[in-house]
mmCIF file with all atom_site columns, C-alpha atoms in Angstrom:
data_model
loop_
_atom_site.group_PDB
_atom_site.id
_atom_site.type_symbol
_atom_site.label_atom_id
_atom_site.label_alt_id
_atom_site.label_comp_id
_atom_site.label_asym_id
_atom_site.label_entity_id
_atom_site.label_seq_id
_atom_site.pdbx_PDB_ins_code
_atom_site.Cartn_x
_atom_site.Cartn_y
_atom_site.Cartn_z
_atom_site.occupancy
_atom_site.B_iso_or_equiv
_atom_site.pdbx_formal_charge
_atom_site.auth_seq_id
_atom_site.auth_comp_id
_atom_site.auth_asym_id
_atom_site.auth_atom_id
_atom_site.pdbx_PDB_model_num
ATOM 1   C CA . UNK A 1 1   ? -48.202 -74.058 81.354 1.00 0.00 ? 7   UNK A CA 1
ATOM 2   C CA . UNK A 1 2   ? -51.800 -75.737 81.528 1.00 0.00 ? 8   UNK A CA 1
ATOM 3   C CA . UNK A 1 3   ? -52.308 -79.426 79.067 1.00 0.00 ? 9   UNK A CA 1
ATOM 4   C CA . UNK A 1 4   ? -55.017 -77.112 76.891 1.00 0.00 ? 10  UNK A CA 1
ATOM 5   C CA . UNK A 1 5   ? -51.925 -74.258 76.442 1.00 0.00 ? 11  UNK A CA 1
ATOM 6   C CA . UNK A 1 6   ? -48.996 -77.056 75.561 1.00 0.00 ? 12  UNK A CA 1
ATOM 7   C CA . UNK A 1 7   ? -51.244 -77.811 72.573 1.00 0.00 ? 13  UNK A CA 1
ATOM 8   C CA . UNK A 1 8   ? -52.101 -74.082 72.057 1.00 0.00 ? 14  UNK A CA 1
ATOM 9   C CA . UNK A 1 9   ? -48.653 -73.132 71.774 1.00 0.00 ? 15  UNK A CA 1
ATOM 10  C CA . UNK A 1 10  ? -47.665 -76.138 69.110 1.00 0.00 ? 16  UNK A CA 1
ATOM 11  C CA . UNK A 1 11  ? -50.400 -74.135 66.623 1.00 0.00 ? 17  UNK A CA 1
ATOM 12  C CA . UNK A 1 12  ? -52.447 -77.506 65.848 1.00 0.00 ? 18  UNK A CA 1
ATOM 13  C CA . UNK A 1 13  ? -55.321 -76.644 63.411 1.00 0.00 ? 19  UNK A CA 1
ATOM 14  C CA . UNK A 1 14  ? -56.588 -80.132 61.858 1.00 0.00 ? 20  UNK A CA 1
ATOM 15  C CA . UNK A 1 15  ? -60.002 -80.648 63.256 1.00 0.00 ? 21  UNK A CA 1
ATOM 16  C CA . UNK A 1 16  ? -58.682 -84.326 64.152 1.00 0.00 ? 22  UNK A CA 1
ATOM 17  C CA . UNK A 1 17  ? -55.606 -82.308 66.357 1.00 0.00 ? 23  UNK A CA 1
ATOM 18  C CA . UNK A 1 18  ? -58.583 -80.170 67.637 1.00 0.00 ? 24  UNK A CA 1
ATOM 19  C CA . UNK A 1 19  ? -60.944 -82.499 69.182 1.00 0.00 ? 25  UNK A CA 1
ATOM 20  C CA . UNK A 1 20  ? -57.641 -84.728 71.022 1.00 0.00 ? 26  UNK A CA 1
ATOM 21  C CA . UNK A 1 21  ? -56.347 -81.506 71.970 1.00 0.00 ? 27  UNK A CA 1
ATOM 22  C CA . UNK A 1 22  ? -60.370 -80.692 73.900 1.00 0.00 ? 28  UNK A CA 1
ATOM 23  C CA . UNK A 1 23  ? -60.646 -84.802 74.732 1.00 0.00 ? 29  UNK A CA 1
ATOM 24  C CA . UNK A 1 24  ? -57.650 -84.458 76.483 1.00 0.00 ? 30  UNK A CA 1
ATOM 25  C CA . UNK A 1 25  ? -58.469 -81.072 78.621 1.00 0.00 ? 31  UNK A CA 1
ATOM 26  C CA . UNK A 1 26  ? -61.456 -82.182 79.323 1.00 0.00 ? 32  UNK A CA 1
ATOM 27  C CA . UNK A 1 27  ? -60.408 -86.003 80.633 1.00 0.00 ? 33  UNK A CA 1
ATOM 28  C CA . UNK A 1 28  ? -57.940 -83.512 82.724 1.00 0.00 ? 34  UNK A CA 1
ATOM 29  C CA . UNK A 1 29  ? -60.455 -81.708 84.541 1.00 0.00 ? 35  UNK A CA 1
ATOM 30  C CA . UNK A 1 30  ? -62.041 -85.459 84.717 1.00 0.00 ? 36  UNK A CA 1
ATOM 31  C CA . UNK A 1 31  ? -64.794 -84.476 82.658 1.00 0.00 ? 37  UNK A CA 1
ATOM 32  C CA . UNK A 1 32  ? -66.770 -87.244 81.257 1.00 0.00 ? 38  UNK A CA 1
ATOM 33  C CA . UNK A 1 33  ? -65.454 -87.335 77.765 1.00 0.00 ? 39  UNK A CA 1
ATOM 34  C CA . UNK A 1 34  ? -66.565 -89.067 74.497 1.00 0.00 ? 40  UNK A CA 1
ATOM 35  C CA . UNK A 1 35  ? -64.142 -89.241 72.340 1.00 0.00 ? 41  UNK A CA 1
ATOM 36  C CA . UNK A 1 36  ? -65.337 -89.912 68.500 1.00 0.00 ? 42  UNK A CA 1
ATOM 37  C CA . UNK A 1 37  ? -67.757 -86.944 68.690 1.00 0.00 ? 43  UNK A CA 1
ATOM 38  C CA . UNK A 1 38  ? -67.971 -86.087 65.701 1.00 0.00 ? 44  UNK A CA 1
ATOM 39  C CA . UNK A 1 39  ? -64.687 -83.332 64.079 1.00 0.00 ? 45  UNK A CA 1
ATOM 40  C CA . UNK A 1 40  ? -65.920 -79.946 63.713 1.00 0.00 ? 46  UNK A CA 1
ATOM 41  C CA . UNK A 1 41  ? -65.142 -77.370 61.317 1.00 0.00 ? 47  UNK A CA 1
ATOM 42  C CA . UNK A 1 42  ? -61.831 -76.389 60.382 1.00 0.00 ? 48  UNK A CA 1
ATOM 43  C CA . UNK A 1 43  ? -60.246 -73.166 59.573 1.00 0.00 ? 49  UNK A CA 1
ATOM 44  C CA . UNK A 1 44  ? -60.925 -73.302 55.707 1.00 0.00 ? 50  UNK A CA 1
ATOM 45  C CA . UNK A 1 45  ? -64.277 -73.998 55.929 1.00 0.00 ? 51  UNK A CA 1
ATOM 46  C CA . UNK A 1 46  ? -65.629 -71.619 58.495 1.00 0.00 ? 52  UNK A CA 1
ATOM 47  C CA . UNK A 1 47  ? -67.123 -67.998 57.946 1.00 0.00 ? 53  UNK A CA 1
ATOM 48  C CA . UNK A 1 48  ? -66.180 -65.917 61.358 1.00 0.00 ? 54  UNK A CA 1
ATOM 49  C CA . UNK A 1 49  ? -68.732 -62.831 61.042 1.00 0.00 ? 55  UNK A CA 1
ATOM 50  C CA . UNK A 1 50  ? -66.843 -59.691 60.346 1.00 0.00 ? 56  UNK A CA 1
ATOM 51  C CA . UNK A 1 51  ? -66.075 -57.496 63.779 1.00 0.00 ? 57  UNK A CA 1
ATOM 52  C CA . UNK A 1 52  ? -69.289 -54.546 63.240 1.00 0.00 ? 58  UNK A CA 1
ATOM 53  C CA . UNK A 1 53  ? -71.439 -57.387 63.495 1.00 0.00 ? 59  UNK A CA 1
ATOM 54  C CA . UNK A 1 54  ? -70.276 -58.567 66.266 1.00 0.00 ? 60  UNK A CA 1
ATOM 55  C CA . UNK A 1 55  ? -69.378 -55.445 68.204 1.00 0.00 ? 61  UNK A CA 1
ATOM 56  C CA . UNK A 1 56  ? -73.499 -54.443 67.033 1.00 0.00 ? 62  UNK A CA 1
ATOM 57  C CA . UNK A 1 57  ? -74.644 -57.940 68.380 1.00 0.00 ? 63  UNK A CA 1
ATOM 58  C CA . UNK A 1 58  ? -72.872 -57.407 71.513 1.00 0.00 ? 64  UNK A CA 1
ATOM 59  C CA . UNK A 1 59  ? -74.154 -53.877 72.531 1.00 0.00 ? 65  UNK A CA 1
ATOM 60  C CA . UNK A 1 60  ? -77.992 -54.837 71.302 1.00 0.00 ? 66  UNK A CA 1
ATOM 61  C CA . UNK A 1 61  ? -77.577 -57.706 73.608 1.00 0.00 ? 67  UNK A CA 1
ATOM 62  C CA . UNK A 1 62  ? -76.232 -56.219 76.338 1.00 0.00 ? 68  UNK A CA 1
ATOM 63  C CA . UNK A 1 63  ? -79.075 -53.196 76.020 1.00 0.00 ? 69  UNK A CA 1
ATOM 64  C CA . UNK A 1 64  ? -81.619 -55.868 75.816 1.00 0.00 ? 70  UNK A CA 1
ATOM 65  C CA . UNK A 1 65  ? -80.547 -57.895 78.560 1.00 0.00 ? 71  UNK A CA 1
ATOM 66  C CA . UNK A 1 66  ? -80.714 -54.721 81.398 1.00 0.00 ? 72  UNK A CA 1
ATOM 67  C CA . UNK A 1 67  ? -84.347 -54.274 79.782 1.00 0.00 ? 73  UNK A CA 1
ATOM 68  C CA . UNK A 1 68  ? -84.905 -57.936 80.370 1.00 0.00 ? 74  UNK A CA 1
ATOM 69  C CA . UNK A 1 69  ? -83.594 -58.107 84.187 1.00 0.00 ? 75  UNK A CA 1
ATOM 70  C CA . UNK A 1 70  ? -85.536 -54.482 85.107 1.00 0.00 ? 76  UNK A CA 1
ATOM 71  C CA . UNK A 1 71  ? -88.789 -56.419 84.097 1.00 0.00 ? 77  UNK A CA 1
ATOM 72  C CA . UNK A 1 72  ? -86.957 -59.833 85.832 1.00 0.00 ? 78  UNK A CA 1
ATOM 73  C CA . UNK A 1 73  ? -87.110 -57.225 89.185 1.00 0.00 ? 79  UNK A CA 1
ATOM 74  C CA . UNK A 1 74  ? -90.518 -55.770 88.414 1.00 0.00 ? 80  UNK A CA 1
ATOM 75  C CA . UNK A 1 75  ? -88.938 -52.562 87.872 1.00 0.00 ? 81  UNK A CA 1
ATOM 76  C CA . UNK A 1 76  ? -90.626 -49.584 86.085 1.00 0.00 ? 82  UNK A CA 1
ATOM 77  C CA . UNK A 1 77  ? -91.107 -50.771 82.180 1.00 0.00 ? 83  UNK A CA 1
ATOM 78  C CA . UNK A 1 78  ? -91.744 -47.271 80.395 1.00 0.00 ? 84  UNK A CA 1
ATOM 79  C CA . UNK A 1 79  ? -88.652 -45.729 82.274 1.00 0.00 ? 85  UNK A CA 1
ATOM 80  C CA . UNK A 1 80  ? -85.843 -48.738 81.848 1.00 0.00 ? 86  UNK A CA 1
ATOM 81  C CA . UNK A 1 81  ? -87.399 -48.824 78.419 1.00 0.00 ? 87  UNK A CA 1
ATOM 82  C CA . UNK A 1 82  ? -87.276 -45.228 77.395 1.00 0.00 ? 88  UNK A CA 1
ATOM 83  C CA . UNK A 1 83  ? -83.400 -44.913 78.739 1.00 0.00 ? 89  UNK A CA 1
ATOM 84  C CA . UNK A 1 84  ? -82.486 -48.288 77.324 1.00 0.00 ? 90  UNK A CA 1
ATOM 85  C CA . UNK A 1 85  ? -83.485 -46.853 73.884 1.00 0.00 ? 91  UNK A CA 1
ATOM 86  C CA . UNK A 1 86  ? -81.357 -43.777 74.012 1.00 0.00 ? 92  UNK A CA 1
ATOM 87  C CA . UNK A 1 87  ? -78.549 -45.942 73.873 1.00 0.00 ? 93  UNK A CA 1
ATOM 88  C CA . UNK A 1 88  ? -80.334 -48.141 71.744 1.00 0.00 ? 94  UNK A CA 1
ATOM 89  C CA . UNK A 1 89  ? -80.261 -45.024 69.420 1.00 0.00 ? 95  UNK A CA 1
ATOM 90  C CA . UNK A 1 90  ? -76.843 -43.807 70.351 1.00 0.00 ? 96  UNK A CA 1
ATOM 91  C CA . UNK A 1 91  ? -74.964 -46.844 69.371 1.00 0.00 ? 97  UNK A CA 1
ATOM 92  C CA . UNK A 1 92  ? -76.854 -47.429 66.043 1.00 0.00 ? 98  UNK A CA 1
ATOM 93  C CA . UNK A 1 93  ? -77.569 -50.796 66.884 1.00 0.00 ? 99  UNK A CA 1
ATOM 94  C CA . UNK A 1 94  ? -81.576 -50.908 66.122 1.00 0.00 ? 100 UNK A CA 1
ATOM 95  C CA . UNK A 1 95  ? -81.010 -53.401 63.383 1.00 0.00 ? 101 UNK A CA 1
ATOM 96  C CA . UNK A 1 96  ? -79.111 -55.713 65.833 1.00 0.00 ? 102 UNK A CA 1
ATOM 97  C CA . UNK A 1 97  ? -82.004 -56.638 67.904 1.00 0.00 ? 103 UNK A CA 1
ATOM 98  C CA . UNK A 1 98  ? -83.057 -60.070 68.062 1.00 0.00 ? 104 UNK A CA 1
ATOM 99  C CA . UNK A 1 99  ? -86.359 -61.383 67.383 1.00 0.00 ? 105 UNK A CA 1
ATOM 100 C CA . UNK A 1 100 ? -87.071 -61.680 71.573 1.00 0.00 ? 106 UNK A CA 1
ATOM 101 C CA . UNK A 1 101 ? -85.053 -58.491 72.070 1.00 0.00 ? 107 UNK A CA 1
ATOM 102 C CA . UNK A 1 102 ? -87.603 -56.395 69.627 1.00 0.00 ? 108 UNK A CA 1
ATOM 103 C CA . UNK A 1 103 ? -90.224 -58.053 71.602 1.00 0.00 ? 109 UNK A CA 1
ATOM 104 C CA . UNK A 1 104 ? -88.836 -56.517 74.955 1.00 0.00 ? 110 UNK A CA 1
ATOM 105 C CA . UNK A 1 105 ? -88.966 -52.949 73.543 1.00 0.00 ? 111 UNK A CA 1
ATOM 106 C CA . UNK A 1 106 ? -92.259 -53.424 71.789 1.00 0.00 ? 112 UNK A CA 1
ATOM 107 C CA . UNK A 1 107 ? -93.637 -54.496 74.878 1.00 0.00 ? 113 UNK A CA 1
ATOM 108 C CA . UNK A 1 108 ? -94.748 -57.669 73.699 1.00 0.00 ? 114 UNK A CA 1
ATOM 109 C CA . UNK A 1 109 ? -93.393 -60.226 75.135 1.00 0.00 ? 115 UNK A CA 1
ATOM 110 C CA . UNK A 1 110 ? -93.416 -63.022 77.031 1.00 0.00 ? 116 UNK A CA 1
ATOM 111 C CA . UNK A 1 111 ? -92.199 -63.621 80.966 1.00 0.00 ? 117 UNK A CA 1
ATOM 112 C CA . UNK A 1 112 ? -90.047 -66.816 78.663 1.00 0.00 ? 118 UNK A CA 1
ATOM 113 C CA . UNK A 1 113 ? -88.432 -64.127 76.694 1.00 0.00 ? 119 UNK A CA 1
ATOM 114 C CA . UNK A 1 114 ? -87.406 -61.851 79.137 1.00 0.00 ? 120 UNK A CA 1
ATOM 115 C CA . UNK A 1 115 ? -86.018 -65.038 80.869 1.00 0.00 ? 121 UNK A CA 1
ATOM 116 C CA . UNK A 1 116 ? -84.472 -66.181 77.641 1.00 0.00 ? 122 UNK A CA 1
ATOM 117 C CA . UNK A 1 117 ? -82.707 -62.707 76.919 1.00 0.00 ? 123 UNK A CA 1
ATOM 118 C CA . UNK A 1 118 ? -81.448 -61.432 80.913 1.00 0.00 ? 124 UNK A CA 1
ATOM 119 C CA . UNK A 1 119 ? -79.702 -65.496 80.316 1.00 0.00 ? 125 UNK A CA 1
ATOM 120 C CA . UNK A 1 120 ? -78.159 -63.954 77.116 1.00 0.00 ? 126 UNK A CA 1
ATOM 121 C CA . UNK A 1 121 ? -75.599 -62.398 79.648 1.00 0.00 ? 127 UNK A CA 1
ATOM 122 C CA . UNK A 1 122 ? -73.377 -65.922 78.963 1.00 0.00 ? 128 UNK A CA 1
ATOM 123 C CA . UNK A 1 123 ? -73.679 -65.582 75.061 1.00 0.00 ? 129 UNK A CA 1
ATOM 124 C CA . UNK A 1 124 ? -72.773 -61.719 75.130 1.00 0.00 ? 130 UNK A CA 1
ATOM 125 C CA . UNK A 1 125 ? -70.027 -62.721 77.878 1.00 0.00 ? 131 UNK A CA 1
ATOM 126 C CA . UNK A 1 126 ? -68.536 -65.699 74.664 1.00 0.00 ? 132 UNK A CA 1
ATOM 127 C CA . UNK A 1 127 ? -68.324 -62.408 72.341 1.00 0.00 ? 133 UNK A CA 1
ATOM 128 C CA . UNK A 1 128 ? -66.280 -60.606 74.804 1.00 0.00 ? 134 UNK A CA 1
ATOM 129 C CA . UNK A 1 129 ? -64.106 -63.302 74.627 1.00 0.00 ? 135 UNK A CA 1
ATOM 130 C CA . UNK A 1 130 ? -64.093 -63.114 70.520 1.00 0.00 ? 136 UNK A CA 1
ATOM 131 C CA . UNK A 1 131 ? -64.022 -59.570 71.074 1.00 0.00 ? 137 UNK A CA 1
ATOM 132 C CA . UNK A 1 132 ? -59.829 -59.858 72.747 1.00 0.00 ? 138 UNK A CA 1
ATOM 133 C CA . UNK A 1 133 ? -61.524 -57.971 75.814 1.00 0.00 ? 139 UNK A CA 1
ATOM 134 C CA . UNK A 1 134 ? -61.193 -60.867 78.273 1.00 0.00 ? 140 UNK A CA 1
ATOM 135 C CA . UNK A 1 135 ? -58.796 -63.466 78.837 1.00 0.00 ? 141 UNK A CA 1
ATOM 136 C CA . UNK A 1 136 ? -59.804 -67.074 78.236 1.00 0.00 ? 142 UNK A CA 1
ATOM 137 C CA . UNK A 1 137 ? -59.370 -67.873 82.067 1.00 0.00 ? 143 UNK A CA 1
ATOM 138 C CA . UNK A 1 138 ? -62.266 -65.756 82.447 1.00 0.00 ? 144 UNK A CA 1
ATOM 139 C CA . UNK A 1 139 ? -64.468 -68.283 80.363 1.00 0.00 ? 145 UNK A CA 1
ATOM 140 C CA . UNK A 1 140 ? -62.702 -71.612 79.616 1.00 0.00 ? 146 UNK A CA 1
ATOM 141 C CA . UNK A 1 141 ? -64.178 -73.901 82.794 1.00 0.00 ? 147 UNK A CA 1
ATOM 142 C CA . UNK A 1 142 ? -67.486 -72.768 82.833 1.00 0.00 ? 148 UNK A CA 1
ATOM 143 C CA . UNK A 1 143 ? -68.460 -73.291 86.637 1.00 0.00 ? 149 UNK A CA 1
ATOM 144 C CA . UNK A 1 144 ? -70.245 -69.799 87.455 1.00 0.00 ? 150 UNK A CA 1
ATOM 145 C CA . UNK A 1 145 ? -71.436 -67.084 85.965 1.00 0.00 ? 151 UNK A CA 1
ATOM 146 C CA . UNK A 1 146 ? -70.171 -63.910 84.430 1.00 0.00 ? 152 UNK A CA 1
ATOM 147 C CA . UNK A 1 147 ? -69.328 -61.310 85.798 1.00 0.00 ? 153 UNK A CA 1
ATOM 148 C CA . UNK A 1 148 ? -72.035 -58.879 85.688 1.00 0.00 ? 154 UNK A CA 1
ATOM 149 C CA . UNK A 1 149 ? -70.855 -55.377 86.780 1.00 0.00 ? 155 UNK A CA 1
ATOM 150 C CA . UNK A 1 150 ? -67.504 -56.007 84.428 1.00 0.00 ? 156 UNK A CA 1
ATOM 151 C CA . UNK A 1 151 ? -69.852 -56.885 81.435 1.00 0.00 ? 157 UNK A CA 1
ATOM 152 C CA . UNK A 1 152 ? -71.928 -53.874 81.538 1.00 0.00 ? 158 UNK A CA 1
ATOM 153 C CA . UNK A 1 153 ? -68.815 -51.824 82.266 1.00 0.00 ? 159 UNK A CA 1
ATOM 154 C CA . UNK A 1 154 ? -67.445 -53.044 78.816 1.00 0.00 ? 160 UNK A CA 1
ATOM 155 C CA . UNK A 1 155 ? -70.418 -51.222 77.152 1.00 0.00 ? 161 UNK A CA 1
ATOM 156 C CA . UNK A 1 156 ? -71.364 -48.619 79.476 1.00 0.00 ? 162 UNK A CA 1
ATOM 157 C CA . UNK A 1 157 ? -67.504 -46.568 79.655 1.00 0.00 ? 163 UNK A CA 1
ATOM 158 C CA . UNK A 1 158 ? -67.965 -45.498 75.821 1.00 0.00 ? 164 UNK A CA 1
ATOM 159 C CA . UNK A 1 159 ? -69.676 -42.824 74.871 1.00 0.00 ? 165 UNK A CA 1
ATOM 160 C CA . UNK A 1 160 ? -70.625 -44.320 70.987 1.00 0.00 ? 166 UNK A CA 1
ATOM 161 C CA . UNK A 1 161 ? -70.639 -47.381 69.217 1.00 0.00 ? 167 UNK A CA 1
ATOM 162 C CA . UNK A 1 162 ? -67.197 -46.330 67.206 1.00 0.00 ? 168 UNK A CA 1
ATOM 163 C CA . UNK A 1 163 ? -65.031 -46.133 70.882 1.00 0.00 ? 169 UNK A CA 1
ATOM 164 C CA . UNK A 1 164 ? -66.380 -49.801 72.023 1.00 0.00 ? 170 UNK A CA 1
ATOM 165 C CA . UNK A 1 165 ? -64.916 -51.063 68.448 1.00 0.00 ? 171 UNK A CA 1
ATOM 166 C CA . UNK A 1 166 ? -62.150 -49.015 69.482 1.00 0.00 ? 172 UNK A CA 1
ATOM 167 C CA . UNK A 1 167 ? -61.070 -51.393 72.312 1.00 0.00 ? 173 UNK A CA 1
ATOM 168 C CA . UNK A 1 168 ? -61.996 -54.629 71.018 1.00 0.00 ? 174 UNK A CA 1
ATOM 169 C CA . UNK A 1 169 ? -59.909 -57.022 69.101 1.00 0.00 ? 175 UNK A CA 1
ATOM 170 C CA . UNK A 1 170 ? -61.269 -60.072 67.375 1.00 0.00 ? 176 UNK A CA 1
ATOM 171 C CA . UNK A 1 171 ? -59.160 -63.261 68.028 1.00 0.00 ? 177 UNK A CA 1
ATOM 172 C CA . UNK A 1 172 ? -57.983 -65.635 65.308 1.00 0.00 ? 178 UNK A CA 1
ATOM 173 C CA . UNK A 1 173 ? -60.299 -67.819 63.591 1.00 0.00 ? 179 UNK A CA 1
ATOM 174 C CA . UNK A 1 174 ? -57.968 -71.439 65.156 1.00 0.00 ? 180 UNK A CA 1
ATOM 175 C CA . UNK A 1 175 ? -58.267 -69.934 68.741 1.00 0.00 ? 181 UNK A CA 1
ATOM 176 C CA . UNK A 1 176 ? -62.424 -69.163 68.279 1.00 0.00 ? 182 UNK A CA 1
ATOM 177 C CA . UNK A 1 177 ? -62.672 -72.640 67.138 1.00 0.00 ? 183 UNK A CA 1
ATOM 178 C CA . UNK A 1 178 ? -60.321 -74.268 69.745 1.00 0.00 ? 184 UNK A CA 1
ATOM 179 C CA . UNK A 1 179 ? -63.094 -72.799 72.289 1.00 0.00 ? 185 UNK A CA 1
ATOM 180 C CA . UNK A 1 180 ? -66.055 -73.846 69.873 1.00 0.00 ? 186 UNK A CA 1
ATOM 181 C CA . UNK A 1 181 ? -64.855 -77.579 70.057 1.00 0.00 ? 187 UNK A CA 1
ATOM 182 C CA . UNK A 1 182 ? -63.837 -77.727 73.552 1.00 0.00 ? 188 UNK A CA 1
ATOM 183 C CA . UNK A 1 183 ? -67.515 -76.253 74.140 1.00 0.00 ? 189 UNK A CA 1
ATOM 184 C CA . UNK A 1 184 ? -68.875 -78.955 72.437 1.00 0.00 ? 190 UNK A CA 1
ATOM 185 C CA . UNK A 1 185 ? -67.685 -81.495 74.089 1.00 0.00 ? 191 UNK A CA 1
ATOM 186 C CA . UNK A 1 186 ? -68.464 -79.793 77.490 1.00 0.00 ? 192 UNK A CA 1
ATOM 187 C CA . UNK A 1 187 ? -71.951 -79.924 76.444 1.00 0.00 ? 193 UNK A CA 1
ATOM 188 C CA . UNK A 1 188 ? -72.084 -83.205 74.863 1.00 0.00 ? 194 UNK A CA 1
ATOM 189 C CA . UNK A 1 189 ? -71.028 -84.109 78.645 1.00 0.00 ? 195 UNK A CA 1
ATOM 190 C CA . UNK A 1 190 ? -73.946 -81.876 80.199 1.00 0.00 ? 196 UNK A CA 1
ATOM 191 C CA . UNK A 1 191 ? -76.342 -83.531 78.171 1.00 0.00 ? 197 UNK A CA 1
ATOM 192 C CA . UNK A 1 192 ? -75.091 -87.483 79.002 1.00 0.00 ? 198 UNK A CA 1
ATOM 193 C CA . UNK A 1 193 ? -75.255 -86.594 82.836 1.00 0.00 ? 199 UNK A CA 1
ATOM 194 C CA . UNK A 1 194 ? -79.239 -86.261 81.952 1.00 0.00 ? 200 UNK A CA 1
ATOM 195 C CA . UNK A 1 195 ? -79.340 -89.308 81.412 1.00 0.00 ? 201 UNK A CA 1
ATOM 196 C CA . UNK A 1 196 ? -75.968 -90.970 82.461 1.00 0.00 ? 202 UNK A CA 1
ATOM 197 C CA . UNK A 1 197 ? -76.253 -89.500 86.170 1.00 0.00 ? 203 UNK A CA 1
ATOM 198 C CA . UNK A 1 198 ? -72.902 -91.608 86.799 1.00 0.00 ? 204 UNK A CA 1
ATOM 199 C CA . UNK A 1 199 ? -71.029 -89.005 83.885 1.00 0.00 ? 205 UNK A CA 1
ATOM 200 C CA . UNK A 1 200 ? -69.217 -86.296 85.817 1.00 0.00 ? 206 UNK A CA 1
ATOM 201 C CA . UNK A 1 201 ? -69.248 -82.915 84.697 1.00 0.00 ? 207 UNK A CA 1
ATOM 202 C CA . UNK A 1 202 ? -67.483 -81.809 87.612 1.00 0.00 ? 208 UNK A CA 1
ATOM 203 C CA . UNK A 1 203 ? -67.596 -77.706 88.581 1.00 0.00 ? 209 UNK A CA 1
ATOM 204 C CA . UNK A 1 204 ? -69.574 -77.052 85.161 1.00 0.00 ? 210 UNK A CA 1
ATOM 205 C CA . UNK A 1 205 ? -72.606 -75.472 85.185 1.00 0.00 ? 211 UNK A CA 1
ATOM 206 C CA . UNK A 1 206 ? -74.788 -76.574 82.627 1.00 0.00 ? 212 UNK A CA 1
ATOM 207 C CA . UNK A 1 207 ? -76.956 -73.412 81.784 1.00 0.00 ? 213 UNK A CA 1
ATOM 208 C CA . UNK A 1 208 ? -73.625 -71.604 81.315 1.00 0.00 ? 214 UNK A CA 1
ATOM 209 C CA . UNK A 1 209 ? -72.461 -73.878 79.674 1.00 0.00 ? 215 UNK A CA 1
ATOM 210 C CA . UNK A 1 210 ? -75.445 -74.564 76.854 1.00 0.00 ? 216 UNK A CA 1
ATOM 211 C CA . UNK A 1 211 ? -75.656 -70.350 76.342 1.00 0.00 ? 217 UNK A CA 1
ATOM 212 C CA . UNK A 1 212 ? -71.802 -69.809 75.881 1.00 0.00 ? 218 UNK A CA 1
ATOM 213 C CA . UNK A 1 213 ? -71.708 -72.240 73.267 1.00 0.00 ? 219 UNK A CA 1
ATOM 214 C CA . UNK A 1 214 ? -74.427 -70.465 71.849 1.00 0.00 ? 220 UNK A CA 1
ATOM 215 C CA . UNK A 1 215 ? -72.539 -67.458 71.678 1.00 0.00 ? 221 UNK A CA 1
ATOM 216 C CA . UNK A 1 216 ? -69.316 -69.078 70.071 1.00 0.00 ? 222 UNK A CA 1
ATOM 217 C CA . UNK A 1 217 ? -71.544 -71.270 67.646 1.00 0.00 ? 223 UNK A CA 1
ATOM 218 C CA . UNK A 1 218 ? -73.035 -67.476 66.344 1.00 0.00 ? 224 UNK A CA 1
ATOM 219 C CA . UNK A 1 219 ? -69.533 -66.562 65.532 1.00 0.00 ? 225 UNK A CA 1
ATOM 220 C CA . UNK A 1 220 ? -69.672 -68.805 62.858 1.00 0.00 ? 226 UNK A CA 1
ATOM 221 C CA . UNK A 1 221 ? -73.118 -69.666 62.070 1.00 0.00 ? 227 UNK A CA 1
ATOM 222 C CA . UNK A 1 222 ? -74.931 -68.506 58.636 1.00 0.00 ? 228 UNK A CA 1
ATOM 223 C CA . UNK A 1 223 ? -78.001 -67.458 61.365 1.00 0.00 ? 229 UNK A CA 1
ATOM 224 C CA . UNK A 1 224 ? -77.837 -64.150 62.589 1.00 0.00 ? 230 UNK A CA 1
ATOM 225 C CA . UNK A 1 225 ? -80.741 -65.048 65.205 1.00 0.00 ? 231 UNK A CA 1
ATOM 226 C CA . UNK A 1 226 ? -78.879 -67.073 67.494 1.00 0.00 ? 232 UNK A CA 1
ATOM 227 C CA . UNK A 1 227 ? -81.515 -68.784 68.803 1.00 0.00 ? 233 UNK A CA 1
ATOM 228 C CA . UNK A 1 228 ? -82.136 -70.100 65.891 1.00 0.00 ? 234 UNK A CA 1
ATOM 229 C CA . UNK A 1 229 ? -78.703 -71.922 65.821 1.00 0.00 ? 235 UNK A CA 1
ATOM 230 C CA . UNK A 1 230 ? -78.904 -75.912 66.553 1.00 0.00 ? 236 UNK A CA 1
ATOM 231 C CA . UNK A 1 231 ? -76.692 -77.029 68.987 1.00 0.00 ? 237 UNK A CA 1
ATOM 232 C CA . UNK A 1 232 ? -76.989 -80.867 68.684 1.00 0.00 ? 238 UNK A CA 1
ATOM 233 C CA . UNK A 1 233 ? -74.460 -82.832 70.706 1.00 0.00 ? 239 UNK A CA 1
#
């Protein structure tokens, strides 16, 4: 049992103790730690999005990613769009598309839209964790990109939205806030590294940290579009 798990087993739930837990784990990894980084919200203050909203966002995100990847690889746009639109309609997630995802399907996108949507694989990976479809060990130390084939299989193996939703079990708010707090502090180290080269970030991949934090923040954010969420540290 690691240090992070020891704290978890004691069910410590105050923002102060959550910060202490994250700081201890980060320091154990040898990653730069700002111990007085502000506290995050408590479970009493956080409002977790409902399971239908999370599942629809996940499916819409994944299907948009596939179109973004096809665009990036110069595959036939119209063919890809037609196939993926059938999946969007099949799962009933048209209303869950974000603005930049809609631009992809409306053929009104910029190359930056395609890049941004492709990178949202990591936001999606955070949702897969929150939905109980991947273990904490697959997200806790963001040192590499997610398993893309596994990410696809979660949806492609299902014939309907209800089948996909039926495979999920949303984690409790305390567990989600624990992971979000950890990523918030990972992100501080990655940002500080850009101005203080001596800051150690270990094996952290800054882009992966940023995107996964965005996905975790979205779970409790007021915003529906995660590109509108501030990721201040």
